[in-house]
Amino acid sequence: MAYEKFELELPLKCGVTLPAFLTYKTLGDPKNPAVMIPTCYTGRIAGTMNAFIGDDDAVSPKKYFVIVVGLLGGSESSSPSNQPAPFDGANFPKTIYEDNIHAQFKLMKHLGVEKLFCYMGYSMGGQQAYHFATLYPDHVEKIIPLASSAQTSGFNWNFLEGVKSTLKASSDFLANAYTEPVIVGTTAFGRVYSNWALSYEWFKTKAWEAAGYKSSEEYLLSDWEKRLNTWDARDLLQMAVTWQEGDIAIYHDNDYAKALGAIKAEALVMPSRTDQYFRWEESVEEVKYLKKGTLAIIETVWGHIAGGGVGTTEDNVFINKTISEFFAK
């Protein structure tokens, strides 16, 4: 699938000006209401397009101008693995959500879009939705954070420290001096991460069987170990740091309630009941402070990843239906 590239000089929060590029894909007629959807942690554009985007889905290219954009550090837009010198590899500068949002806003303007109908995202994508609505409040009508939060909790932060450690401690990471794929590290990373991304209920009910696998081991080997082996270790670490620093409160005197209350966009907040690190209880708190917030909990055993469209058919029907109704308001 062919993607497009938007090049820009991007002043980063860390003080570096990066000759950056955003890789993106558009679907539909630019005259239609625009929906922006960014990638998430270990998510790429192709996979993002498979979730709730389609002629019969809530985000139909027949109705909307869909912009799917790669996250900085996410292997498709500017990342440690693909950035030319002098910012290649271990020399890639720190990037945060604010940097992503400023770049995406420039892309939006480049595409002729003055205001988004919706900014929708899963996991890190949902955190970007909150940040977009905070940094550009007059340029988005609706946001949909799926299995996400406006502020990375201390518990979430520490979970990420754990999975980062599996990469840094691996024998082939070589103190960040590696020149070959970090297979030992990414294999361990995938196995450790999987338990957090799923749920106790997922294992108890043998949910892998409904997904077509004979055992949990077969599923974990295919969907976690082998999939994570396709990722560069520095890209994984880059995105994790962005995630850890997610917090819209920093733009409102570190006042979490004030930050949420300042969001003008209508918000559909959709947590997963069994998400272990973007807890549904956090979403309940967020909706209390949002001026125009609606809560819709995904009742699922598929943990965090249900929000990305890889849960059950029933999960996806519920998400699609709820988004469609929200769009129609």
PDB file of N, CA and C in Angstrom, residues 6 36 83:
ATOM      1  N   PHE A   6       4.919  13.840   4.315  1.00  0.00           N
ATOM      2  CA  PHE A   6       4.888  15.286   4.512  1.00  0.00           C
ATOM      3  C   PHE A   6       6.151  15.688   5.257  1.00  0.00           C
ATOM      4  N   MET A  36      -9.158  12.585  11.741  1.00  0.00           N
ATOM      5  CA  MET A  36      -7.747  12.222  11.857  1.00  0.00           C
ATOM      6  C   MET A  36      -7.587  11.083  12.849  1.00  0.00           C
ATOM      7  N   GLN A  83      15.476   7.795  10.408  1.00  0.00           N
ATOM      8  CA  GLN A  83      15.883   9.189  10.263  1.00  0.00           C
ATOM      9  C   GLN A  83      17.333   9.278   9.763  1.00  0.00           C
TER      10      GLN A  83
END
